[in-house]
PDB file of C-alpha atoms and ligand atoms in Angstrom:
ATOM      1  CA  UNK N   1     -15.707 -81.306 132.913  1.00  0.00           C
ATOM      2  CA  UNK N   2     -15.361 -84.057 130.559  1.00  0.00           C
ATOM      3  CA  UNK N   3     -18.334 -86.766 129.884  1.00  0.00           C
ATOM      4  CA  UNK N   4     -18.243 -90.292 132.522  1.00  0.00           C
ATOM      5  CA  UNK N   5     -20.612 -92.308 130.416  1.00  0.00           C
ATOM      6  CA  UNK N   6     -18.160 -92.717 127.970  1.00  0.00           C
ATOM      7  CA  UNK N   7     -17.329 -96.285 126.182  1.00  0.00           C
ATOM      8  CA  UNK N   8     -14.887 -98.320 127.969  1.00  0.00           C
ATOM      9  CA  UNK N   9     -12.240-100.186 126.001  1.00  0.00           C
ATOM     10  CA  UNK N  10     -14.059-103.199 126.466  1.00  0.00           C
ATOM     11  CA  UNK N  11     -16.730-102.377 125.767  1.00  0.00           C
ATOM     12  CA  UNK N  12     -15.895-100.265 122.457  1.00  0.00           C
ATOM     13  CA  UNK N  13     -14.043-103.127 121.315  1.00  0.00           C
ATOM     14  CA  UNK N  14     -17.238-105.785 122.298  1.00  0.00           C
ATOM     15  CA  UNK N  15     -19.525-102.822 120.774  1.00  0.00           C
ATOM     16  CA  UNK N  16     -17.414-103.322 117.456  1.00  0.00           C
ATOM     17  CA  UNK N  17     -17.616-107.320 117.468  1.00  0.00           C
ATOM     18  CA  UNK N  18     -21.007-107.231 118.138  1.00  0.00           C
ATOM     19  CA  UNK N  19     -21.798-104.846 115.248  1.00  0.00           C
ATOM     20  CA  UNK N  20     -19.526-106.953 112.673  1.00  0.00           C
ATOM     21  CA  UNK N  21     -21.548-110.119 113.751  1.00  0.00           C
ATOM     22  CA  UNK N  22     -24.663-108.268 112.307  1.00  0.00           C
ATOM     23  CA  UNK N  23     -23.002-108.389 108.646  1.00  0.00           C
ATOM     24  CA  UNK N  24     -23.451-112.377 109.192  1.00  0.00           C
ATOM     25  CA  UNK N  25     -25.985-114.121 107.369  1.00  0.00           C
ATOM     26  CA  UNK N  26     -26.444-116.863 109.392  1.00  0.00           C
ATOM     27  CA  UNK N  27     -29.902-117.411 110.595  1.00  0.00           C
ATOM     28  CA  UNK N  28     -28.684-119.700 113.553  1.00  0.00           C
ATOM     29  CA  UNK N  29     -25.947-117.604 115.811  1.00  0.00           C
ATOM     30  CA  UNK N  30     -24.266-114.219 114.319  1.00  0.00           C
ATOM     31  CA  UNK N  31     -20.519-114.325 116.008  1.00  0.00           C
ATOM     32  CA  UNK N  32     -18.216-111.129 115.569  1.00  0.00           C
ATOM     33  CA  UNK N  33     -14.490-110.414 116.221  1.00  0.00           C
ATOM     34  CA  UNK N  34     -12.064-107.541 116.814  1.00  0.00           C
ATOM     35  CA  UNK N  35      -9.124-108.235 117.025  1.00  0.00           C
ATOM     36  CA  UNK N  36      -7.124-105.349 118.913  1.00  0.00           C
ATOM     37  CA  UNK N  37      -3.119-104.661 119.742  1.00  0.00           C
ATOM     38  CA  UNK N  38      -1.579-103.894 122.951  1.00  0.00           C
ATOM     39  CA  UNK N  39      -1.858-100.539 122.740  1.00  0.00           C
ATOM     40  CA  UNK N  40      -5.795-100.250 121.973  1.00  0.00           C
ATOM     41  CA  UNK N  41      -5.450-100.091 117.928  1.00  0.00           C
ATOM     42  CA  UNK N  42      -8.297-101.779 116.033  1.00  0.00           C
ATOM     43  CA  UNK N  43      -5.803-104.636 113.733  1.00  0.00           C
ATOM     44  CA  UNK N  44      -8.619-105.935 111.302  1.00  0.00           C
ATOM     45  CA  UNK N  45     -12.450-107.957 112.608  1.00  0.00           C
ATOM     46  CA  UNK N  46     -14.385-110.187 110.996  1.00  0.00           C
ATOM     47  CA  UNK N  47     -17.870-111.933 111.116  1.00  0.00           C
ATOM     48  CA  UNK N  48     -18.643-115.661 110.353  1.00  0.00           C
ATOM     49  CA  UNK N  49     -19.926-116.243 106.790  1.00  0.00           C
ATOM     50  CA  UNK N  50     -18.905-118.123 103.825  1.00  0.00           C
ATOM     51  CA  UNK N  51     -15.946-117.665 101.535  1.00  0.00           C
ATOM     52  CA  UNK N  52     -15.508-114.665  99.212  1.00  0.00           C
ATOM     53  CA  UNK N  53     -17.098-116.236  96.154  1.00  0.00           C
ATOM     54  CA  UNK N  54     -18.914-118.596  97.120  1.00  0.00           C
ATOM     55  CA  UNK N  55     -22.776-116.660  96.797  1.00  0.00           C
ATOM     56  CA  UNK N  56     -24.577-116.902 100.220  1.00  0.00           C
ATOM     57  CA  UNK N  57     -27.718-117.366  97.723  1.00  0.00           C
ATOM     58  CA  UNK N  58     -26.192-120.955  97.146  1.00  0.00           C
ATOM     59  CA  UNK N  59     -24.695-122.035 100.082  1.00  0.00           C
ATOM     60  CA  UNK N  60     -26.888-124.160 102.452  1.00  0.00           C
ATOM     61  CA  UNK N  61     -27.886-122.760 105.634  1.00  0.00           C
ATOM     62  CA  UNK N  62     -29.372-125.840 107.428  1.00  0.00           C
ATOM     63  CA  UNK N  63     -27.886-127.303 110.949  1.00  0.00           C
ATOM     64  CA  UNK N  64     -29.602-130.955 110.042  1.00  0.00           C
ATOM     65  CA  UNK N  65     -29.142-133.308 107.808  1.00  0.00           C
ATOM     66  CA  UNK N  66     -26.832-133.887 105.334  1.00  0.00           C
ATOM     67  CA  UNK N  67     -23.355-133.028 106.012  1.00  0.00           C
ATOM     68  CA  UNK N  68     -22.676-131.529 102.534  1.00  0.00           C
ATOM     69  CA  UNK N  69     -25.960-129.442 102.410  1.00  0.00           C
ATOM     70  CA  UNK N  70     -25.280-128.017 106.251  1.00  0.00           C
ATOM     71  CA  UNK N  71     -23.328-124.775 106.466  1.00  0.00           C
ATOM     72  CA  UNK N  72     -20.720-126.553 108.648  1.00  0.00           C
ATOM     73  CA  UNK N  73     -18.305-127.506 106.529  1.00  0.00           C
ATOM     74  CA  UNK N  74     -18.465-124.440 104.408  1.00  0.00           C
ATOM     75  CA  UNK N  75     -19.076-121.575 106.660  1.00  0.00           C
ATOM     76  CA  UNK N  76     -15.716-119.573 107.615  1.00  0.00           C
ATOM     77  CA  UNK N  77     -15.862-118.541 111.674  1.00  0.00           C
ATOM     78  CA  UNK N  78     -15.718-114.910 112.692  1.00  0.00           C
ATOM     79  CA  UNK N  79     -12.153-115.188 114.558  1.00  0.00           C
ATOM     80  CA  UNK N  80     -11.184-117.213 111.246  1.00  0.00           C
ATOM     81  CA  UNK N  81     -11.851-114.044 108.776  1.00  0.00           C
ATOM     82  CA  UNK N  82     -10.574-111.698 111.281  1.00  0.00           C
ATOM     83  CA  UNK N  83      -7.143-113.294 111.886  1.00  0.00           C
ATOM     84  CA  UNK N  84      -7.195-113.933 107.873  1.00  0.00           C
ATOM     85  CA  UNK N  85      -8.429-110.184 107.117  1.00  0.00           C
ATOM     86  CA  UNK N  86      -5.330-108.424 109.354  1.00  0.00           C
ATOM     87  CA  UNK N  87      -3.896-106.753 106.270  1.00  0.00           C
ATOM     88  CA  UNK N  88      -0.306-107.781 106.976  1.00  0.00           C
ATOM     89  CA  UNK N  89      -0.414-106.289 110.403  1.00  0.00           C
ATOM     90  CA  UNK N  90       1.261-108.522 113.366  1.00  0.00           C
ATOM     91  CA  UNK N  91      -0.938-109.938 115.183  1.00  0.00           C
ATOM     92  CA  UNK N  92       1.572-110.688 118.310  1.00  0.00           C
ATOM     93  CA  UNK N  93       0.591-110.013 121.598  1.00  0.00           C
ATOM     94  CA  UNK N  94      -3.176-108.478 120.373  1.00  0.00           C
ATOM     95  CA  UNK N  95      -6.631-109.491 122.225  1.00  0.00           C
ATOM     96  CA  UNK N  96      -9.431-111.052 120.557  1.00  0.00           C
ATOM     97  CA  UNK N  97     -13.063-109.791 121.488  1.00  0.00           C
ATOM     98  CA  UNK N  98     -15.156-112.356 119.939  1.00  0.00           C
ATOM     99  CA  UNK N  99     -18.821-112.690 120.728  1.00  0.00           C
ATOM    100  CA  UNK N 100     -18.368-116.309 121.214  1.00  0.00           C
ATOM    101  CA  UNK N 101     -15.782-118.503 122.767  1.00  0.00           C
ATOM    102  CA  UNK N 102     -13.483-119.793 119.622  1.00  0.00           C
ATOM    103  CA  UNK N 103     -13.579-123.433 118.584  1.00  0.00           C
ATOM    104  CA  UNK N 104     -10.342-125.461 118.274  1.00  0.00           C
ATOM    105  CA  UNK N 105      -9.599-124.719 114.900  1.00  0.00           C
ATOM    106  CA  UNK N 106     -10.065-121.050 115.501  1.00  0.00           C
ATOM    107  CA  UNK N 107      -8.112-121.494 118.356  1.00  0.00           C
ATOM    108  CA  UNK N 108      -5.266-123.251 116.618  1.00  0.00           C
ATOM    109  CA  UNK N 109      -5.127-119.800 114.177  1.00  0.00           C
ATOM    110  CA  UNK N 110      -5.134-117.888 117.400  1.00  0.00           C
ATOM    111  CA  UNK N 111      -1.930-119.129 118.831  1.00  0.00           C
ATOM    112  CA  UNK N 112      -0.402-119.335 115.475  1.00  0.00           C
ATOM    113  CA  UNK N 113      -0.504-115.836 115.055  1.00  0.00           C
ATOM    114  CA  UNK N 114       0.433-114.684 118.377  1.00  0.00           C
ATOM    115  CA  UNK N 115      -2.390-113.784 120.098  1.00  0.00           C
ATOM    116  CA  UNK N 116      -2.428-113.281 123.416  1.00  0.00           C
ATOM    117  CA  UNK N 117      -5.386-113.057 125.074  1.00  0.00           C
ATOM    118  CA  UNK N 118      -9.278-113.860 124.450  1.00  0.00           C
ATOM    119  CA  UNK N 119     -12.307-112.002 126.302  1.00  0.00           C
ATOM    120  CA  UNK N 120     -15.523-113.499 125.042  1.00  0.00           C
ATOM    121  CA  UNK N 121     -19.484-113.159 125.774  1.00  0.00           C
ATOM    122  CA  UNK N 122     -21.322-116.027 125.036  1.00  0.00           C
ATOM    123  CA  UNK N 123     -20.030-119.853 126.049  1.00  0.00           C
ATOM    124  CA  UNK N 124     -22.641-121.512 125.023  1.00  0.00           C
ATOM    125  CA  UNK N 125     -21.153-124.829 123.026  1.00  0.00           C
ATOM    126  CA  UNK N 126     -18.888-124.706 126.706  1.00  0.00           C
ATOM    127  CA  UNK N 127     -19.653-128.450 126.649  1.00  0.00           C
ATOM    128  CA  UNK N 128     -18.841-129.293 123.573  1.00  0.00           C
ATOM    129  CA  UNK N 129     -15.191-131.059 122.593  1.00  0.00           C
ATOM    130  CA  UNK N 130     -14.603-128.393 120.269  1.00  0.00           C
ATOM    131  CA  UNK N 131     -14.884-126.036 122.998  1.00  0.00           C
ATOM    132  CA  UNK N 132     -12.781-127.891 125.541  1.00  0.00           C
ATOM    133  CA  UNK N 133     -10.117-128.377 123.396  1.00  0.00           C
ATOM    134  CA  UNK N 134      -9.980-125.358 122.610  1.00  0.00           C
ATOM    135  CA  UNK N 135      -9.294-124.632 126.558  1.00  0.00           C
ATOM    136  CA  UNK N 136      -6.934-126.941 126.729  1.00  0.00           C
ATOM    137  CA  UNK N 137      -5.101-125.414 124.107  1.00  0.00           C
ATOM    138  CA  UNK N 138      -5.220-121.823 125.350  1.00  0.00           C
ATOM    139  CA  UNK N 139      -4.001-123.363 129.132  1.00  0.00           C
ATOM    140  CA  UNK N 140      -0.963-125.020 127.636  1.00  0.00           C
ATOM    141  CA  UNK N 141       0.179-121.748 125.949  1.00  0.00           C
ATOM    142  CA  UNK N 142      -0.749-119.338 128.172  1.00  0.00           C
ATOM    143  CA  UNK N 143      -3.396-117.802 126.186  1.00  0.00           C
ATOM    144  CA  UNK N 144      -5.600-116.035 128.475  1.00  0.00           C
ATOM    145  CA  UNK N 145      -9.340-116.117 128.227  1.00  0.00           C
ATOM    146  CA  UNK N 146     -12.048-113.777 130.298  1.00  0.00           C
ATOM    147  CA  UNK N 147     -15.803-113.565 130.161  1.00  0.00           C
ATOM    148  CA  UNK N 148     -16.895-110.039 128.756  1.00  0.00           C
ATOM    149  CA  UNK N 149     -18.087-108.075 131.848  1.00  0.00           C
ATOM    150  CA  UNK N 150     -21.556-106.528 130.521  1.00  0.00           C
ATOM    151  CA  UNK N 151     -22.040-103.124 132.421  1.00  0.00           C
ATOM    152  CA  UNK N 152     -24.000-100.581 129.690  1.00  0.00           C
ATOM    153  CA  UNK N 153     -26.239-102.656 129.331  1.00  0.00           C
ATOM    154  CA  UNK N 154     -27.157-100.920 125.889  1.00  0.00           C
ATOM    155  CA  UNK N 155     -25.470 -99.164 123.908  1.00  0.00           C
ATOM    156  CA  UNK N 156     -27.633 -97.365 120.741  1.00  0.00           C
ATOM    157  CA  UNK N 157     -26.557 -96.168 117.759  1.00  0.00           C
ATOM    158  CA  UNK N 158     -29.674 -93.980 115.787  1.00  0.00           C
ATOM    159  CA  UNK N 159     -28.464 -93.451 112.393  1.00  0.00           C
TER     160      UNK N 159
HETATM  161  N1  5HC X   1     -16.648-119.537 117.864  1.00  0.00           N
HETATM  162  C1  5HC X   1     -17.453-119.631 116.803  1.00  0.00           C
HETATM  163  N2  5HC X   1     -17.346-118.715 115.813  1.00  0.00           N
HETATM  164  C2  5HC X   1     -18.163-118.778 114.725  1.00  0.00           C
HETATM  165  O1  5HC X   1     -18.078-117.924 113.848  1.00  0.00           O
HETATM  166  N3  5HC X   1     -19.084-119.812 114.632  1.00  0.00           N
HETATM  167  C3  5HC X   1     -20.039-119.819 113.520  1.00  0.00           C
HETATM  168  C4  5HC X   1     -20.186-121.057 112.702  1.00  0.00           C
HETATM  169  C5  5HC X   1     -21.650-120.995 112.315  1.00  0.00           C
HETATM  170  O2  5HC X   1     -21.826-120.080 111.227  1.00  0.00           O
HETATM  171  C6  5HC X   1     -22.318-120.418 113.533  1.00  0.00           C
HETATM  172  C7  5HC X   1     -22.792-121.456 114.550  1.00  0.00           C
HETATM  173  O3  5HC X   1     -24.045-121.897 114.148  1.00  0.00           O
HETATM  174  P1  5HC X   1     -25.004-122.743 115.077  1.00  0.00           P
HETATM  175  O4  5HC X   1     -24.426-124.133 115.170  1.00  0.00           O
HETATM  176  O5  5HC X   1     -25.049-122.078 116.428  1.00  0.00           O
HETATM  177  O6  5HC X   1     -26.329-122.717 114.347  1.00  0.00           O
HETATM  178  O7  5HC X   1     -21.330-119.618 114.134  1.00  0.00           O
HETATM  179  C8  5HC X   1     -19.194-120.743 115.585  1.00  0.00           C
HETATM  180  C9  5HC X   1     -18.405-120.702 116.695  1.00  0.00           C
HETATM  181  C10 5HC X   1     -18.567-121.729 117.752  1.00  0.00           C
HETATM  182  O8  5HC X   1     -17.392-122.207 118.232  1.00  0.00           O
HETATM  183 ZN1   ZN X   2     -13.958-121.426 115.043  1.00  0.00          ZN
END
C-alpha cells in the first residue's frame, strides 16, 4: 500500500520557496519563490538578496534612515530573481509560490511574463500601496491569487 503522508503539490512547491528564502541574507524578512508550470515542473526560484556582484559584506542592511544606506533600493525581491533566473524557459501560464504576497513591481514582472496564478503565505505589508496595487493589477488581468493553505504543519528535513 503506498505511503498517505506524502507532500502535496502545494505544499512541495511552498516547502521549496520556503527553503530558497533561507539562502537570503536579510536580517528583516527572508521571502522565497518557485515558480512552477502547468504541469507541476519546477521552472527556476529565487530568494530576495542583492545583485550578483554587488558583496552582501558592503551592501547596507538597515530599514531606517538614509535612503541610500537602506537595503531598499538595492535589494533584488525573491519573485524578481526567480522570474529573472528561468533559464530561457516560458514562463506562460506557470504559478508562483512565493512566501510573501509580491509588490507592484514584482507584480508588473509577473504579468509580463505570463504568469498565471499566485498562491502566497504571508500578507503582511496587505495595507500597504505597494501591496494594493499590486491587487489591482492581478484583478485587471486575471491573475489569480490564493492564500497558501498550511496543513503539515512541519515538515523536517535532518541532514
Ligand atoms: N514580496 C516581497 N518580496 C521580497 O523579496 N521582499 C524583500 C525585500 C526586502 O529584502 C525584504 C523586506 O524587508 P522588510 O521591509 O520586511 O525588513 O523582503 C519584499 C516583498 C514585499 O512585497
Ligand atoms: Zn517585489
Amino acid at each position: 500500500m503506498k505511503r498517505e503522508d506524502y507532500l502535496s503539490w502545494d505544499e512541495y512547491f511552498m516547502g521549496i520557496a520556503l527553503l530558497a528564502a533561507k539562502r537570503s541574507k536579510d536580517p528583516g524578512t527572508q521571502v522565497g519563490a518557485c515558480i512552477v508550470s502547468p504541469d507541476n515542473k519546477i521552472l527556476t526560484m529565487g530568494y530576495n538578496g542583492m545583485p550578483t556582484g554587488c558583496h552582501d559584506d558592503n551592501m547596507p542592511w538597515e530599514r531606517e534612515g538614509d535612503p541610500l544606506e537602506t537595503k531598499y533600493l538595492y535589494v533584488c525581491h525573491a519573485e524578481f530573481n526567480a522570474i529573472l533566473n528561468n533559464g530561457g524557459r516560458s514562463l506562460k501560464g506557470a504559478t508562483l509560490y512565493a512566501t510573501l504576497f509580491p509588490c507592484n513591481e514584482c507584480a508588473k514582472a509577473i504579468i509580463q511574463s505570463g504568469i498565471q496564478k499566485v498562491i502566497y503565505m504571508e500578507d503582511k505589508y496587505a495595507d500597504t500601496d505597494a501591496v494594493i496595487a499590486s491587487k489591482r493589477m492581478f484583478d485587471m488581468v486575471g491573475i489569480t491569487y490564493e492564500a497558501y493553505e498550511v496543513k503539515h504543519k512541519k515538515i523536517v528535513i535532518e541532514l
